[in-house]
Amino acid sequence: MARQQRLVVDCQRVELDGVRYVILREALFQRLCETAGVVEQPDLAAGQPLERTLDLDRSSLAEKLVQRRQAAGLSQADLARRAGIRPETLNRIERGRNTPDFATVRKLVVAMNAAEQQKSEQALVSERRKETKHVPPS
Amino acid sequence: MSHHPSPAGIRPATREQLAEDVKQIVAQHSTLAAEAIQESHTLDHDLALDSLDRVELVMELEEEFDIHVPDDVADKVQTVGDIIAGVAAILEVGGE
């Protein structure tokens, strides 16, 4: 009696930016597809989606982060210090070379929000000073 | 911001109300209208939210519902349903 050959799945699980992925050899993946009668979706065939998704997130995050930091009037070193992260880490994130976890992005957002608020409060104070100077004597 | 679901810190009475409120907040960070958002929608693929959007979304939920979402919990959230379930668990809102 022919026994069905058992397929041993050798894979690794990773978590990137809150999404869990399984990494396995391509040949094994193809065998699994054949065994399960599953057809690979054509545009997924180049092995790009994961990279594309991560690249998109990284570049989108990097771009927005630089814009927000500059709008808050902070240098990279200032923001890193205020957020309590290493300047090298922030530099890598802004160049799209690092996918930060939730805690790191939250630290950056909190620091940028505080700096933006500080900036607008300072602007308000100097505006009031100007107004006070221009009030004609009654 | 055009819509304020419930006044900040007020707990929605039912899970349905909570789901409504969460979808309204999610809609402000995505290109989809609240009515089009489904609990099965993933934040990254379906709603195209990046890490910065996700953090801002969570911080807004924290402010609206007067809660704290731990970073490790927020890190694991993948779908709109996960957010609703997470907030419901923190607020102890049942499904009646």
Short mmCIF file of C-alpha atoms in Angstrom, two decimals:
data_model
loop_
_atom_site.label_atom_id
_atom_site.label_comp_id
_atom_site.label_asym_id
_atom_site.label_seq_id
_atom_site.Cartn_x
_atom_site.Cartn_y
_atom_site.Cartn_z
CA MET A 1 0.00 0.00 0.00
CA ALA A 2 1.45 3.33 -1.05
CA ARG A 3 1.76 5.67 1.85
CA GLN A 4 1.56 9.37 1.16
CA GLN A 5 4.93 10.98 1.70
CA ARG A 6 4.90 13.30 4.66
CA LEU A 7 6.06 16.82 3.95
CA VAL A 8 8.25 18.38 6.62
CA VAL A 9 7.81 22.13 6.72
CA ASP A 10 10.94 23.96 7.64
CA CYS A 11 10.06 27.58 8.15
CA GLN A 12 10.62 30.62 10.31
CA ARG A 13 8.11 33.00 11.77
CA VAL A 14 8.86 36.71 11.91
CA GLU A 15 6.95 39.76 12.97
CA LEU A 16 7.50 43.01 11.12
CA ASP A 17 5.69 46.17 12.07
CA GLY A 18 2.90 44.27 13.78
CA VAL A 19 2.31 41.80 10.93
CA ARG A 20 3.35 38.17 11.31
CA TYR A 21 4.94 36.38 8.34
CA VAL A 22 6.17 32.86 7.69
CA ILE A 23 9.40 32.52 5.72
CA LEU A 24 10.03 29.26 3.90
CA ARG A 25 12.10 28.02 1.00
CA GLU A 26 10.56 28.74 -2.40
CA ALA A 27 10.81 25.09 -3.50
CA LEU A 28 8.93 24.02 -0.38
CA PHE A 29 6.30 26.69 -0.91
CA GLN A 30 5.78 25.48 -4.49
CA ARG A 31 5.42 21.87 -3.27
CA LEU A 32 2.90 22.98 -0.66
CA CYS A 33 0.93 24.81 -3.36
CA GLU A 34 0.97 21.69 -5.56
CA THR A 35 -0.07 19.43 -2.68
CA ALA A 36 -2.90 21.72 -1.67
CA GLY A 37 -3.92 22.39 -5.27
CA VAL A 38 -3.37 26.09 -4.69
CA VAL A 39 -2.46 28.37 -7.58
CA GLU A 40 -0.09 31.21 -6.93
CA GLN A 41 -1.57 34.59 -7.78
CA PRO A 42 0.37 35.95 -10.83
CA ASP A 43 1.30 39.33 -9.41
CA LEU A 44 2.52 37.71 -6.23
CA ALA A 45 4.85 35.46 -8.20
CA ALA A 46 7.82 37.80 -8.29
CA GLY A 47 8.07 37.64 -4.53
CA GLN A 48 7.55 41.39 -4.33
CA PRO A 49 4.47 42.08 -2.21
CA LEU A 50 6.14 41.79 1.19
CA GLU A 51 9.08 43.90 0.09
CA ARG A 52 6.73 46.30 -1.66
CA THR A 53 4.53 46.62 1.43
CA LEU A 54 7.50 47.17 3.72
CA ASP A 55 9.15 49.57 1.29
CA LEU A 56 5.94 51.54 0.94
CA ASP A 57 5.51 51.76 4.68
CA ARG A 58 9.14 52.68 5.24
CA SER A 59 9.27 55.32 2.53
CA SER A 60 5.86 56.73 3.46
CA LEU A 61 6.86 56.85 7.14
CA ALA A 62 10.31 58.28 6.37
CA GLU A 63 8.91 61.03 4.17
CA LYS A 64 6.16 62.02 6.57
CA LEU A 65 8.49 61.91 9.55
CA VAL A 66 10.97 64.31 7.93
CA GLN A 67 8.13 66.69 6.99
CA ARG A 68 6.62 66.60 10.50
CA ARG A 69 10.02 67.06 12.17
CA GLN A 70 10.88 70.04 9.99
CA ALA A 71 7.42 71.58 10.54
CA ALA A 72 8.04 71.28 14.29
CA GLY A 73 11.34 73.12 13.77
CA LEU A 74 13.46 70.25 15.07
CA SER A 75 16.79 68.91 13.85
CA GLN A 76 17.30 65.16 13.73
CA ALA A 77 19.46 65.37 16.86
CA ASP A 78 16.83 67.48 18.70
CA LEU A 79 14.03 65.05 17.92
CA ALA A 80 16.12 62.01 18.85
CA ARG A 81 17.02 63.61 22.20
CA ARG A 82 13.42 64.63 22.96
CA ALA A 83 12.07 61.20 21.99
CA GLY A 84 14.80 59.41 23.94
CA ILE A 85 16.07 57.38 21.00
CA ARG A 86 19.54 57.15 19.49
CA PRO A 87 20.24 59.72 16.74
CA GLU A 88 21.58 56.89 14.55
CA THR A 89 18.25 55.06 14.89
CA LEU A 90 16.27 58.14 13.82
CA ASN A 91 18.68 58.70 10.94
CA ARG A 92 18.09 55.13 9.73
CA ILE A 93 14.30 55.50 10.07
CA GLU A 94 14.32 58.76 8.09
CA ARG A 95 16.38 57.13 5.35
CA GLY A 96 13.88 54.27 5.15
CA ARG A 97 16.43 51.74 6.36
CA ASN A 98 14.67 50.81 9.55
CA THR A 99 11.08 49.78 10.31
CA PRO A 100 10.49 51.06 13.83
CA ASP A 101 8.12 49.36 16.28
CA PHE A 102 4.99 51.03 17.65
CA ALA A 103 6.69 52.24 20.85
CA THR A 104 9.43 54.06 18.90
CA VAL A 105 6.99 55.77 16.52
CA ARG A 106 4.83 56.79 19.48
CA LYS A 107 7.86 58.39 21.22
CA LEU A 108 8.59 60.34 18.02
CA VAL A 109 4.97 61.49 17.60
CA VAL A 110 4.70 62.59 21.26
CA ALA A 111 7.99 64.54 20.98
CA MET A 112 6.94 66.19 17.70
CA ASN A 113 3.48 67.11 19.06
CA ALA A 114 5.07 68.70 22.14
CA ALA A 115 7.53 70.66 19.98
CA GLU A 116 4.73 71.82 17.66
CA GLN A 117 2.66 72.97 20.62
CA GLN A 118 5.66 74.78 22.10
CA LYS A 119 6.28 76.45 18.76
CA SER A 120 2.69 77.67 18.40
CA GLU A 121 2.64 78.91 22.01
CA GLN A 122 5.83 80.90 21.37
CA ALA A 123 4.30 82.34 18.20
CA LEU A 124 1.21 83.36 20.18
CA VAL A 125 3.30 85.06 22.86
CA SER A 126 5.33 87.06 20.32
CA GLU A 127 2.12 87.98 18.48
CA ARG A 128 0.65 89.31 21.75
CA ARG A 129 3.84 91.28 22.45
CA LYS A 130 3.57 92.90 19.02
CA GLU A 131 -0.11 93.75 19.63
CA THR A 132 0.69 95.27 23.03
CA LYS A 133 3.36 97.48 21.44
CA HIS A 134 0.88 98.78 18.86
CA VAL A 135 -1.93 99.64 21.27
CA PRO A 136 -2.25 103.43 21.17
CA PRO A 137 -2.26 105.13 24.59
CA SER A 138 -5.83 105.75 25.77
CA MET B 1 -11.82 66.82 12.56
CA SER B 2 -15.49 67.00 11.75
CA HIS B 3 -16.93 64.25 13.88
CA HIS B 4 -16.70 63.69 17.59
CA PRO B 5 -18.27 60.30 18.32
CA SER B 6 -18.92 60.40 22.04
CA PRO B 7 -17.65 63.12 24.34
CA ALA B 8 -14.07 62.28 25.39
CA GLY B 9 -13.94 59.84 28.25
CA ILE B 10 -17.57 58.73 27.95
CA ARG B 11 -17.97 55.00 27.55
CA PRO B 12 -20.23 53.79 24.68
CA ALA B 13 -23.13 51.73 26.05
CA THR B 14 -22.93 48.84 23.60
CA ARG B 15 -20.36 47.14 21.40
CA GLU B 16 -22.32 48.33 18.34
CA GLN B 17 -22.05 51.94 19.46
CA LEU B 18 -18.36 51.44 20.19
CA ALA B 19 -17.82 49.90 16.73
CA GLU B 20 -19.55 52.94 15.18
CA ASP B 21 -17.38 55.34 17.15
CA VAL B 22 -14.16 53.48 16.32
CA LYS B 23 -15.03 53.37 12.60
CA GLN B 24 -15.67 57.14 12.60
CA ILE B 25 -12.21 57.72 14.08
CA VAL B 26 -10.55 55.21 11.71
CA ALA B 27 -12.25 56.95 8.75
CA GLN B 28 -10.51 60.22 9.64
CA HIS B 29 -7.16 58.50 9.07
CA SER B 30 -8.10 56.62 5.90
CA THR B 31 -9.52 57.38 2.48
CA LEU B 32 -12.64 55.29 3.19
CA ALA B 33 -15.87 56.65 4.66
CA ALA B 34 -16.93 55.25 8.04
CA GLU B 35 -19.88 53.43 6.43
CA ALA B 36 -17.53 51.60 4.06
CA ILE B 37 -15.17 50.41 6.79
CA GLN B 38 -15.56 46.78 7.79
CA GLU B 39 -14.23 44.99 10.85
CA SER B 40 -12.30 42.60 8.60
CA HIS B 41 -10.38 45.45 6.94
CA THR B 42 -6.65 45.34 7.62
CA LEU B 43 -4.99 48.60 8.60
CA ASP B 44 -2.01 48.21 6.27
CA HIS B 45 -3.44 46.64 3.11
CA ASP B 46 -7.12 47.65 3.07
CA LEU B 47 -6.83 51.05 4.71
CA ALA B 48 -3.24 51.85 3.63
CA LEU B 49 -2.25 53.17 7.05
CA ASP B 50 1.50 53.41 7.70
CA SER B 51 3.17 53.24 11.13
CA LEU B 52 2.73 56.96 11.74
CA ASP B 53 -0.99 56.81 10.90
CA ARG B 54 -1.41 53.83 13.23
CA VAL B 55 0.23 55.64 16.13
CA GLU B 56 -1.85 58.76 15.55
CA LEU B 57 -4.99 56.62 15.32
CA VAL B 58 -4.24 54.86 18.61
CA MET B 59 -3.42 58.16 20.33
CA GLU B 60 -6.71 59.59 19.14
CA LEU B 61 -8.62 56.54 20.41
CA GLU B 62 -6.86 56.98 23.77
CA GLU B 63 -7.94 60.60 23.92
CA GLU B 64 -11.54 59.98 22.79
CA PHE B 65 -12.17 57.08 25.16
CA ASP B 66 -9.82 58.25 27.94
CA ILE B 67 -7.90 54.98 27.94
CA HIS B 68 -4.31 53.82 27.61
CA VAL B 69 -3.46 51.25 24.96
CA PRO B 70 -0.17 49.49 25.83
CA ASP B 71 2.42 49.60 23.02
CA ASP B 72 2.68 45.82 22.79
CA VAL B 73 -1.11 45.56 22.34
CA ALA B 74 -1.12 48.32 19.71
CA ASP B 75 1.76 46.60 17.90
CA LYS B 76 -0.34 43.45 17.38
CA VAL B 77 -3.44 45.15 16.00
CA GLN B 78 -4.03 44.18 12.38
CA THR B 79 -7.70 44.77 11.60
CA VAL B 80 -10.44 47.24 12.47
CA GLY B 81 -12.10 44.39 14.41
CA ASP B 82 -8.92 44.01 16.51
CA ILE B 83 -9.13 47.69 17.45
CA ILE B 84 -12.81 47.42 18.41
CA ALA B 85 -12.15 44.27 20.44
CA GLY B 86 -9.14 45.86 22.13
CA VAL B 87 -10.99 49.05 23.09
CA ALA B 88 -14.04 47.02 24.20
CA ALA B 89 -11.81 44.91 26.47
CA ILE B 90 -10.21 47.99 28.03
CA LEU B 91 -13.58 49.71 28.52
CA GLU B 92 -15.25 46.43 29.50
CA VAL B 93 -18.05 47.05 27.00
CA GLY B 94 -20.10 43.90 26.37
CA GLY B 95 -21.90 42.77 23.26
CA GLU B 96 -25.48 43.31 24.42
#
